[in-house]
Coordinates of C-alpha atoms and ligand atoms in Angstrom, one line a residue:
X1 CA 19.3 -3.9 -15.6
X2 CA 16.9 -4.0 -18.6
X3 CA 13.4 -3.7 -17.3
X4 CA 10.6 -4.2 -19.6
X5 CA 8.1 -1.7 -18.3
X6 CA 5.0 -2.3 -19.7
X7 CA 3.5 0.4 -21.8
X8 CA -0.2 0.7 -20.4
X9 CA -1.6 0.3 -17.2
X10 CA -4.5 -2.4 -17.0
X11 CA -6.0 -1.9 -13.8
X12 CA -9.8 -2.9 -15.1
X13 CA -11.3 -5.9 -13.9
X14 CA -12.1 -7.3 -17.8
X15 CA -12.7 -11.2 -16.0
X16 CA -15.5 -13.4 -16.1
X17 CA -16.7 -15.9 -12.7
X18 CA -18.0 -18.9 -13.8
X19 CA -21.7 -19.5 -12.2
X20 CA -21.2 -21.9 -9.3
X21 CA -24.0 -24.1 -11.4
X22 CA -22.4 -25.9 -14.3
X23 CA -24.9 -26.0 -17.5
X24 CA -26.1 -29.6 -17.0
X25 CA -25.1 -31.0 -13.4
X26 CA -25.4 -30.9 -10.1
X27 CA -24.9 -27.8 -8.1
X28 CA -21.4 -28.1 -5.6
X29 CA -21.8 -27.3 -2.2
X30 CA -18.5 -26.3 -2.1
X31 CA -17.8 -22.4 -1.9
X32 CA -21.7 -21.1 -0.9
X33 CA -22.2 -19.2 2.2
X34 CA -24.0 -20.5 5.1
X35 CA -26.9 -18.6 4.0
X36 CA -26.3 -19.8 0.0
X37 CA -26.4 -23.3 1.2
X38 CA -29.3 -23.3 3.2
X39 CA -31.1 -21.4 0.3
X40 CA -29.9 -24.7 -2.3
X41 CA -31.1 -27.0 0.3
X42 CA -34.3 -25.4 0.3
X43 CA -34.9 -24.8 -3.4
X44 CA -33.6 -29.1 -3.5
X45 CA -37.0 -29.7 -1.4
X46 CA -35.6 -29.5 2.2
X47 CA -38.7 -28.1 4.4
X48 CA -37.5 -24.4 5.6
X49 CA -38.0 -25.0 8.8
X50 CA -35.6 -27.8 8.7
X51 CA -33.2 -26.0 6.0
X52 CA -30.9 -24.1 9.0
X53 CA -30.1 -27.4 11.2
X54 CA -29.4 -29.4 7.6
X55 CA -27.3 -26.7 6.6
X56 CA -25.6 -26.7 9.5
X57 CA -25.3 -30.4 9.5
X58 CA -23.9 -30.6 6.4
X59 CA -21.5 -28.0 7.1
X60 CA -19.7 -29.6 9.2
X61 CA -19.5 -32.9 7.7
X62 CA -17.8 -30.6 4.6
X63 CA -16.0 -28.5 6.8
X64 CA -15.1 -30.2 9.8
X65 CA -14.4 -33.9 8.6
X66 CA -13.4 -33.4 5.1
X67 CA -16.6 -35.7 4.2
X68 CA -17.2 -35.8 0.2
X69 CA -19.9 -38.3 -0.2
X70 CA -23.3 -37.7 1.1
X71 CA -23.6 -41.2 2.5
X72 CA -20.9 -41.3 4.4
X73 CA -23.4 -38.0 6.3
X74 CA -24.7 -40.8 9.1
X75 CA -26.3 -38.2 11.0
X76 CA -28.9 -37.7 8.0
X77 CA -31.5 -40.4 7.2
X78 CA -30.6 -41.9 4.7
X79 CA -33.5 -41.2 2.0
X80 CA -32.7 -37.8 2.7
X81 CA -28.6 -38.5 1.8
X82 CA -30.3 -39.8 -1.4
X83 CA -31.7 -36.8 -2.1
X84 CA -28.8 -34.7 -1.5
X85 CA -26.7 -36.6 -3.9
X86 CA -29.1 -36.1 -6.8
X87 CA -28.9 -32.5 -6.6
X88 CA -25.5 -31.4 -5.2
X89 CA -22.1 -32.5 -4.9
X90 CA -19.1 -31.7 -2.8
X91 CA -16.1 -31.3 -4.8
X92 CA -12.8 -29.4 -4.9
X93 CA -10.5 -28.7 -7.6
X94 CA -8.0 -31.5 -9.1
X95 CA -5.0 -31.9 -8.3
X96 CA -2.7 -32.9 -11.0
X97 CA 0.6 -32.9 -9.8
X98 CA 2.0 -32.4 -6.5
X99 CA 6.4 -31.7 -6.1
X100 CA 8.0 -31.7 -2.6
X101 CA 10.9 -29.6 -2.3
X102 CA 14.3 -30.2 -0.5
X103 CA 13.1 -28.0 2.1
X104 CA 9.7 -30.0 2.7
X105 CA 7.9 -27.0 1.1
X106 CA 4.9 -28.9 -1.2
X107 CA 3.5 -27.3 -4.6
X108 CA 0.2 -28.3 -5.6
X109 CA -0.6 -27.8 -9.9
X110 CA -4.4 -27.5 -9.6
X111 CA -6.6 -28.3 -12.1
X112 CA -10.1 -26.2 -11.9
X113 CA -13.0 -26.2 -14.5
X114 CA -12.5 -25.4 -18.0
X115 CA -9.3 -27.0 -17.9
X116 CA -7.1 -24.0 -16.4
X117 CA -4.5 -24.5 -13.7
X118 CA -3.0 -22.4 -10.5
X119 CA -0.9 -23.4 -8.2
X120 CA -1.0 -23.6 -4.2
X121 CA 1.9 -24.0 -2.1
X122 CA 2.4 -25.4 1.5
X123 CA 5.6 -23.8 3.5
X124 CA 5.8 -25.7 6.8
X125 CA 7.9 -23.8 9.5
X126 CA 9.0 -25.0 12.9
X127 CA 6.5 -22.8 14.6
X128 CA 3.3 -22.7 11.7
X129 CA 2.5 -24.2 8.1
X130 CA 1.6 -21.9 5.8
X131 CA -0.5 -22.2 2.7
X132 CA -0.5 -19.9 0.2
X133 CA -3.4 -20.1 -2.1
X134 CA -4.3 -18.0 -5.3
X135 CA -7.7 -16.1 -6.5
X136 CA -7.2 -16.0 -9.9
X137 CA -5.6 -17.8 -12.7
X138 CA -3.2 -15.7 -14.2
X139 CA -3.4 -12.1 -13.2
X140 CA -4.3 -8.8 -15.3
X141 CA -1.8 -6.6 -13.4
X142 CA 1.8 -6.6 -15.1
X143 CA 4.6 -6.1 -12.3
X144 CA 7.7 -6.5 -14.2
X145 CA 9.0 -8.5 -11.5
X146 CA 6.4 -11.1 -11.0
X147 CA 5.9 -14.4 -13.2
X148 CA 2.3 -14.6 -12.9
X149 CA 2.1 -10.8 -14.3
X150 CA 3.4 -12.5 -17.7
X151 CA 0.6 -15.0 -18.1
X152 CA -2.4 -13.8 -19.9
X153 CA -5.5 -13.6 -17.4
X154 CA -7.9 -16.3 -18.0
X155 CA -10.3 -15.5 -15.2
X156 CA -11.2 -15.3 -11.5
X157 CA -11.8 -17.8 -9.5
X158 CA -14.7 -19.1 -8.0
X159 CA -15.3 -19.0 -4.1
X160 CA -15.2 -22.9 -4.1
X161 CA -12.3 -23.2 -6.2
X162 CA -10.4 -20.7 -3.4
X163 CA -11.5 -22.7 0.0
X164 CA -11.3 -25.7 -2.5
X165 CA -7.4 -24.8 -2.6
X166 CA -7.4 -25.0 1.5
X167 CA -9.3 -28.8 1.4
X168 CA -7.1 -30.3 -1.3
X169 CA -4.4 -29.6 1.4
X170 CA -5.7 -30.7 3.9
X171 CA -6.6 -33.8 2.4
X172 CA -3.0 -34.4 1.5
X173 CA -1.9 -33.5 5.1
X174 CA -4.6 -35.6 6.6
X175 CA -6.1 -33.0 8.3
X176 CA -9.3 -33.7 8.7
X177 CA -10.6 -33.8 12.0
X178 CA -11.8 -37.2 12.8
X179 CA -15.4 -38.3 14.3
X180 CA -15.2 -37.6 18.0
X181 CA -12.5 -35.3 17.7
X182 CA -12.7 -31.2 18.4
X183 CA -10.8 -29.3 15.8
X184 CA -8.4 -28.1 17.9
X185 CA -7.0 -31.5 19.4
X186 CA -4.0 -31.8 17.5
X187 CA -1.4 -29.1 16.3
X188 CA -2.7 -27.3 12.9
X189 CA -0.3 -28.2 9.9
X190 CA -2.2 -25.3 8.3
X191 CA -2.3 -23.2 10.6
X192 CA -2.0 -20.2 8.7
X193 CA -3.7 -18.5 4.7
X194 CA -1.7 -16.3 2.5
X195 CA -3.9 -15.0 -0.5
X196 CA 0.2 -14.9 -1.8
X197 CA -0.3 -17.1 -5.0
X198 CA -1.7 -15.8 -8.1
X199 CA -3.5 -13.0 -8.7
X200 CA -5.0 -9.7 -7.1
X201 CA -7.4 -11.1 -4.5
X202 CA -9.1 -7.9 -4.7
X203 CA -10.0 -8.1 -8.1
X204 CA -12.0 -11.1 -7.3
X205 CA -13.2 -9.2 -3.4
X206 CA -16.3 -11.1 -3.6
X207 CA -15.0 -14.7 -4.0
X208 CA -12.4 -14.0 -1.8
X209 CA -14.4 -12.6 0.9
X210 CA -16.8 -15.9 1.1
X211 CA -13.8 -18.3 0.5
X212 CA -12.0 -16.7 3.7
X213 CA -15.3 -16.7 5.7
X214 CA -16.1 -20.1 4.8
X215 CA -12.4 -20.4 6.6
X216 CA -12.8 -18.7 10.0
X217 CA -16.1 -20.4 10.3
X218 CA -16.5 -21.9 13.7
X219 CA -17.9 -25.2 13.1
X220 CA -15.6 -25.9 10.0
X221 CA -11.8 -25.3 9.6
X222 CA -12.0 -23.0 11.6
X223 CA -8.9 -20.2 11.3
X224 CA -8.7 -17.3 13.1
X225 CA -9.4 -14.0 11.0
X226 CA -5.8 -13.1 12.2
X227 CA -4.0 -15.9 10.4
X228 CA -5.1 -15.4 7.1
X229 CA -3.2 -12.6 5.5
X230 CA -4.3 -11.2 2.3
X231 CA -2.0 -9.4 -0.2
X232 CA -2.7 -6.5 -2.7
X233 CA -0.8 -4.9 -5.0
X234 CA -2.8 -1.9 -3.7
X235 CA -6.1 -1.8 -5.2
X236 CA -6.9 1.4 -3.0
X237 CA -10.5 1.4 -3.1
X238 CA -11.0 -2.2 -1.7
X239 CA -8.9 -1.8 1.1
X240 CA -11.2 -0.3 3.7
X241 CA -13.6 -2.6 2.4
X242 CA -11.2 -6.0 2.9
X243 CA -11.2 -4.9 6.8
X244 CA -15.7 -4.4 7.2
X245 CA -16.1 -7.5 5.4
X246 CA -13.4 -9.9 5.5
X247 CA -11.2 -8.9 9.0
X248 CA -8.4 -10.4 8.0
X249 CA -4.2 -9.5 8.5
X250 CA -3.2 -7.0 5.2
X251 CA -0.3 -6.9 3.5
X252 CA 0.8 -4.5 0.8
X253 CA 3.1 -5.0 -2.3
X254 CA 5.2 -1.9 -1.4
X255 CA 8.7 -2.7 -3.6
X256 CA 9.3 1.1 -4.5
X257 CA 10.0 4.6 -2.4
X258 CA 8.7 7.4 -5.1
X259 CA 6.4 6.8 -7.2
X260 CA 8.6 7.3 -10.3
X261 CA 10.5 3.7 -9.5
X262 CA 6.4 2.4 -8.2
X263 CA 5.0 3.0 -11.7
X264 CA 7.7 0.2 -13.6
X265 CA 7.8 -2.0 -10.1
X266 CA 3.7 -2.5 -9.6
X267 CA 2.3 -0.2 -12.4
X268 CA -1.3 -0.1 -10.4
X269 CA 0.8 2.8 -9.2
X270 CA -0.2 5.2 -12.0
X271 CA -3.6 5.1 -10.9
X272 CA -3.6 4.8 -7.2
X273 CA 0.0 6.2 -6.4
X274 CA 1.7 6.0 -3.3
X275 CA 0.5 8.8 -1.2
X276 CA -3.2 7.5 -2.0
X277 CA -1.8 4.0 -1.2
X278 CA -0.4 5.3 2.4
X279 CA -3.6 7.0 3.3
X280 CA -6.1 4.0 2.5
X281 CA -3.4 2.6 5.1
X282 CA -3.4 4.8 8.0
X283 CA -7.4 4.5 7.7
X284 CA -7.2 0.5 7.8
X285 CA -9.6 0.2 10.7
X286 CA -7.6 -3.1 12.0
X287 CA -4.3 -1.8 12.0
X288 CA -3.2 -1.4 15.3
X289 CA 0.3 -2.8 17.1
X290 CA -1.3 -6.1 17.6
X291 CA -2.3 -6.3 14.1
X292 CA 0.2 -4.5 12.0
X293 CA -0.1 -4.0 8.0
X294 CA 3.0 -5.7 6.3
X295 CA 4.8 -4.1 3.7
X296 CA 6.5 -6.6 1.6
X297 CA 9.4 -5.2 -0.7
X298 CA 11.4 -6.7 -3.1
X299 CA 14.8 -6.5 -2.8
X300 CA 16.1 -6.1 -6.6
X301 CA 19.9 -5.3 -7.6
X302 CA 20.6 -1.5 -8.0
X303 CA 16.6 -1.0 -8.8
X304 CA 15.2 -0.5 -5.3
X305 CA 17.8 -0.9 -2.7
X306 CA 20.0 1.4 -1.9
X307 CA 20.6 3.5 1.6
X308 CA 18.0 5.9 0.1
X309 CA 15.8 3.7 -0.5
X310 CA 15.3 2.2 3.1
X311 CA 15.5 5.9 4.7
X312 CA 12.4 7.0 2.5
X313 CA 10.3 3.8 3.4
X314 CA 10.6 4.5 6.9
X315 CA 9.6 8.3 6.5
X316 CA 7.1 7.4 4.2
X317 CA 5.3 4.8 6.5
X318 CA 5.6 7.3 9.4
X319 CA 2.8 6.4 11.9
X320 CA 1.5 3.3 10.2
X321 CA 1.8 -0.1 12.6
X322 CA 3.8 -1.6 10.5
X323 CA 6.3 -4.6 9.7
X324 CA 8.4 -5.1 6.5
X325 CA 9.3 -8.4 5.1
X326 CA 12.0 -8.3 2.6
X327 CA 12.0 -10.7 -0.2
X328 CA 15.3 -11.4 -1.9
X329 CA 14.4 -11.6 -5.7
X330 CA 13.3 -14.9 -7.1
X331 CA 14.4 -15.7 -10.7
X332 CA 12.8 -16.9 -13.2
X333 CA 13.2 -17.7 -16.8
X334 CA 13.8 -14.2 -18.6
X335 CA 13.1 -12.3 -15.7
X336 CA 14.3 -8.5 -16.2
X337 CA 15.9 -8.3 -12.9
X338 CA 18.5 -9.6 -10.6
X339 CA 18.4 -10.0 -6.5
X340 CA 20.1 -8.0 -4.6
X341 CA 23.4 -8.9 -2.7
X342 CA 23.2 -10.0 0.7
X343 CA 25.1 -7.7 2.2
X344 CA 23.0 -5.1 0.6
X345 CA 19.7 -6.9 2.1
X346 CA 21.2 -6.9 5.5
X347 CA 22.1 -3.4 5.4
X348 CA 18.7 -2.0 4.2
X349 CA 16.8 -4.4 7.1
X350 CA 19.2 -2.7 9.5
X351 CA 17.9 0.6 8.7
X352 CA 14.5 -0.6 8.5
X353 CA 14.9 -2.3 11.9
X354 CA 16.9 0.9 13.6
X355 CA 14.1 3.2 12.8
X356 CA 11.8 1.2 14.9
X357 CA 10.1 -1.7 12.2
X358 CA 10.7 -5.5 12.2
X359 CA 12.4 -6.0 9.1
X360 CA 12.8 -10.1 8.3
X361 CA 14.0 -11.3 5.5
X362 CA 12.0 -14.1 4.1
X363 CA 13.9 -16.9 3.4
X364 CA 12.9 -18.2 0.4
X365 CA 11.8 -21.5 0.2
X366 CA 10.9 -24.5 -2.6
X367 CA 13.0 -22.4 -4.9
X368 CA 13.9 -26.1 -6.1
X369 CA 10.2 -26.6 -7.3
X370 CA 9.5 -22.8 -8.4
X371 CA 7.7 -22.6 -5.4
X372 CA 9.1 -19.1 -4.4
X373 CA 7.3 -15.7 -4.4
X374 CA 6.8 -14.4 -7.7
X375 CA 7.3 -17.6 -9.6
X376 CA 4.4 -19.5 -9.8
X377 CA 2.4 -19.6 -13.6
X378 CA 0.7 -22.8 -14.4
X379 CA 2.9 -25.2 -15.9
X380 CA 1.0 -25.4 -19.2
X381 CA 1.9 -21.3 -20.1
X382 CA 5.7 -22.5 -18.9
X383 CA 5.6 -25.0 -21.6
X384 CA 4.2 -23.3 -23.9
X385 CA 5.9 -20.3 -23.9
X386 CA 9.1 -22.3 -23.9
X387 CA 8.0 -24.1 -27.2
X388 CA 7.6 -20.3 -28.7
X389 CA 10.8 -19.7 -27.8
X390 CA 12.7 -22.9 -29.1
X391 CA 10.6 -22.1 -31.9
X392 CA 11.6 -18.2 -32.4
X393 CA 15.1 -19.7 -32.0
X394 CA 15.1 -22.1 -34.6
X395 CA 13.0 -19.6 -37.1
X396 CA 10.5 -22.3 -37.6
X397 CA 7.1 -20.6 -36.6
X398 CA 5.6 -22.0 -33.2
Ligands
LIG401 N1 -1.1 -10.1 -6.3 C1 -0.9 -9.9 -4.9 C2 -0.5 -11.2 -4.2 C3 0.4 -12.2 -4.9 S1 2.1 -11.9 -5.0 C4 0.2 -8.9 -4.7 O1 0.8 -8.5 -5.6 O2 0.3 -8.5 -3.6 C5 2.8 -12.2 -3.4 C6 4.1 -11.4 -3.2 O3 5.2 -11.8 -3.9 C7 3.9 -9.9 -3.6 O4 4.5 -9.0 -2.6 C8 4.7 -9.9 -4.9 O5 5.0 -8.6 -5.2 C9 5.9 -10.7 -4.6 N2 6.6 -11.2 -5.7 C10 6.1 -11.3 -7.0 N3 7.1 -11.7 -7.8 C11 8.2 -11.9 -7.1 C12 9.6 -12.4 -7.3 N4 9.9 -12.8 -8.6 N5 10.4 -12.5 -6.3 C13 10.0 -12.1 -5.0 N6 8.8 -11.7 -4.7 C14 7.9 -11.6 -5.7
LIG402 FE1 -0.3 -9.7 -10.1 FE2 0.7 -9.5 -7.6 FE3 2.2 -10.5 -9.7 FE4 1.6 -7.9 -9.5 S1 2.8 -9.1 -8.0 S2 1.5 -9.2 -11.4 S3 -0.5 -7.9 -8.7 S4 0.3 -11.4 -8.8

């Protein structure tokens, strides 16, 4: 293999969050906290002792029903709905183009402000749909495996554009609950949240932590803290921090046994190596049988995946609740690494499974689209980076 390990470790957090306010308009709705949006509704002339039932109120029209447009609010008088469309609006990012894979698994290219784009992909399964979302565009960590870790950070994203992710889906799904209807009537098609797409949600904790709560709300869309799974590539400090204040299912970007092979896999390693990892782990104050941490590892040719390699994860994760979900490599253009055999997968899930862990393998899916794990990066850094290349090749400067 010919790994490009990248020569320094950026593990700070150099990104910017645009204010939920844009210079000139109206504020969106869209992404504030129950407490944020009553606190708008009062600064927008709403008498506070009316501001917690109108918040509510609008909540639910937002949350439950999918409802954009303050008129269509009937439960508000209407000179009131006036007012509210002066000062706010509701609105969730663009979406610019949507592909549906062979397998039914649907990718969504997102357009947020300033022009960026991520990408949000919906894997239904017989028994679940699943949406993994992102929380930043690009990401500053570099794993030499991922796709995302090659695009150039641009910067976090806001709390609306995170849950605004979750409403553009449902909105394509018809999800929505209807007037009259409970919210749990029919079958979810999302039934479950992966923070899976790009970036390190905890990097962004603070956007993350009110776009999931705006999730598991009640009265709104309405998920249950253990069906929204967040993944880190281990930002140790966070962790303890991701079960006070957000509750939600952890999993881990494991990929390597010593921390020799961690450092070139997910180089967040050289500053929060694995035994600091495992620790933060075995004090997750969820974890438990019922809510086990998952340990996803990447199953690359001769890098990670030999015999060795499966008896040292189960040592290592010694008395953690754990499950761990195998990911056969996913290509993509100039990627430094190849995926492992089959055989070699089922042998090192055998191991896994023997020493007492469930070990699927995750089938991947929309690989079709570039849907997969690992190989979403906005469409506009694919082009562009494959005009430098045409360009390098022809020696005519890009
Ligand atoms: N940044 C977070 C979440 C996004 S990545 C994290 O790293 O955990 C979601 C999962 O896909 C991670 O486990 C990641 O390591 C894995 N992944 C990244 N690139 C991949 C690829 N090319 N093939 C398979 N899995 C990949
Ligand atoms: Fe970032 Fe996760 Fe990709 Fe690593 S695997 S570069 S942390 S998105």
């Amino acid at each position: 293999m010919t790994a490009s390990v990248p020569p320094s470790v950026p593990v700070t957090q150099d990104v910017m969050t645009i204010p939920r306010k844009l210079p000139d308009g109206p504020t969106n709705l869209v992404g504030l906290t129950r407490e944020g949006l009553r606190t708008a509704l009062i600064a927008a002339g709403t008498p506070e002792r009316q501001a917690k039932m109108r918040a509510g109120q609008v909540w639910q029209w937002i949350y439950q029903k999918g409802v954009r447009d303050f008129e269509a609010m009937t439960n508000l008088a209407k000179p009131y709905r006036a007012e509210l469309a002066n000062n706010f609006v509701v609105a969730v990012p663009e979406v610019v183009t949507r592909q549906i894979s062979a397998d039914g698994t649907r990718k969504y290219l997102v357009r947020i402000a300033g022009g960026h784009e991520v990408e949000v992909v919906y894997i239904p399964e017989t028994d679940r749909g699943t949406l993994c979302i992102s929380s930043q565009v690009g990401c500053t960590l570099t794993c030499s495996f991922c796709h995302t870790g090659t695009q150039k950070l641009v910067r976090n994203l806001t709390a609306g554009e995170i849950i605004g992710q979750v409403m553009l889906a449902r909105d394509d799904l018809e999800e929505w609950t209807p007037a009259g209807e409970g919210s749990d009537a029919r079958p979810r098609l999302i039934s479950n949240i992966v923070l899976m797409g790009m970036g390190e949600p905890l990097y962004n904790f603070e956007n993350v932590r009110d776009a999931m709560k705006i999730a598991m709300d009640p009265e709104g869309i309405s998920l249950s803290r253990r069906r929204i799974t967040l993944s880190t590539s281990g930002v140790v400090p966070e962790i303890a921090r991701t079960a006070d204040e957000i509750g939600c299912m952890l999993a881990v970007s494991f990929h390597g046994t010593t921390d020799e092979i961690r450092d070139k896999l997910v180089p967040i390693n050289k500053k929060w190596p694995i035994n600091d990892l495992l620790d933060a782990l075995r004090a997750y104050p969820k974890a438990s049988n019922s809510e086990r941490i998952t340990f996803e590892y990447v199953m690359l040719k001769d890098v990670n995946d030999s015999d060795e390699d499966a008896r040292r994860l189960v040592q290592l994760i010694k008395g953690i609740p754990a499950k761990i979900n195998l990911i056969p490599f996913n290509e993509w253009p100039g990627a430094p690494y190849e995926r492992s055999d089959w055989q070699r997968i089922e042998r090192f899930a055998d191991i896994v499974y023997k020493a007492g862990y469930a070990s699927p393998i995750r089938t991947p899916r929309g690989e079709d689209i570039m849907a997969a794990c690992g190989q979403l990066k906005s469409a506009t850094q694919r082009e562009r980076k494959s005009r430098a290349q045409i360009a390098a090749e022809s020696g005519v400067p890009g």
